[in-house]
Amino acid sequence: MSDFCQIEDWRLFAGSGRPFIIAGPCSVESREQIMAAAESISNAGVKVLRGGLWKPRTHPGSFEGLGETGAPWLSEAGAANGMKTATEVANTRHVETVLRCGIDAVWIGARTTGNPFLVQEIADALKGTGLPVFVKNPLVPDPELWTGAIERFLGCGCRCVCAVHRGFHSYGESTYRNAPFWQIPVELRRRLPGLPLFCDPSHITGRRDLVEDIARQALILGFDGLMIEVHPDPDNALSDAAQQITPGTLATMLSRQKTRSASTIDAGASAAIDDLRTGIDRIDAALVDLLAERMSISESIGRIKERSGLTVLQTGRWNTVLERVRAMAKEKDLDEDFITEIFTTIHRASMERQLKK
Ligand code: PEP
Ligand code: MN
């Protein structure tokens, strides 16, 4: 058993079923807004209410949250509807306000997780409070930074620590506001197997029409819960208007979500999977054999290049290889970008072999 709280502890914390849902507006905007949000979100069966008080905005002059003024309203809205409450903290003054106003849990925003000084200060301030901490991934897709922040909270005795996958910043045009890069939370789970893992589809997508599909993907992957931005009047929200959904959409979405078990399935299905996995293992072994053979041919080519004074990089040849495998992929209905990625890695390893003395 791990040292972390288990998702069962979370159920004790808030009495929520699986998946564990945290929902609420991006920002607390007024007493009326958070009261209305809490009531309708609670009617959808959600037990933990989120609401941002201090908003990390890219540009000055945008709505930066109500700060301390909104904290008692968040607590009141939670209490009036039998819900626990959570907000983002980014410094020790925020932690003091949270404690003074009786907010039940905190999350660490993506911009803070990437800053070890701040994370340590916040972790020290939370020492002994027993407050659950949700640690969002940093903006950069670096499992080390994310793990490091989690370690700082665990090191300060916080037992109820959870990770929240909210996607990663990427430059240029993309469907998503923050790229999902599922391999990063998958790696986090490999490193910290008992740590409850949440997904925030709102900040990944940045678009309300895509929230449900990302939530679905997270749950069938095996995430334990979701943090979703929900606003009574999303179009007029003071922050993140495009990605917030209404309480009604949340209720419909939750009624459609399917959960899966990480380990228990019936014996027949389990035997069928074992059987198919034998096939996968055989193919993996053949792939490694083929890669070894390819590498040894590449080494021989490298020796000839060296003897004849030819450069290692032969761009024309590399283009031909890439074009050929991409055409083959297309014929076999494989994703061409996937094949490009694999062959780029193979080609890099091959060149590295030829560069060795
Ligand atoms: C938020 O949850 O409103 C927020 C600002 O999150 P993130 O740190 O993931 O951007
Ligand atoms: Mn937001």
XYZ file of C-alpha atoms and ligand atoms in Angstrom, residues 25-27 50 55 136 177 203 229 239-240 243-244, ligand 2:
14
model
C -16.803 28.210 -11.706
C -13.369 29.249 -12.882
C -13.712 32.283 -10.573
C -14.351 24.684 -6.778
C -6.685 34.191 -10.718
C -1.919 20.565 -11.221
C -5.868 25.156 -25.352
C -8.265 23.729 -19.149
C -15.365 24.350 -14.689
C -12.714 34.373 -16.817
C -12.445 31.323 -19.097
C -14.588 26.534 -21.649
C -17.186 26.650 -18.872
Mn -10.032 28.650 -15.307
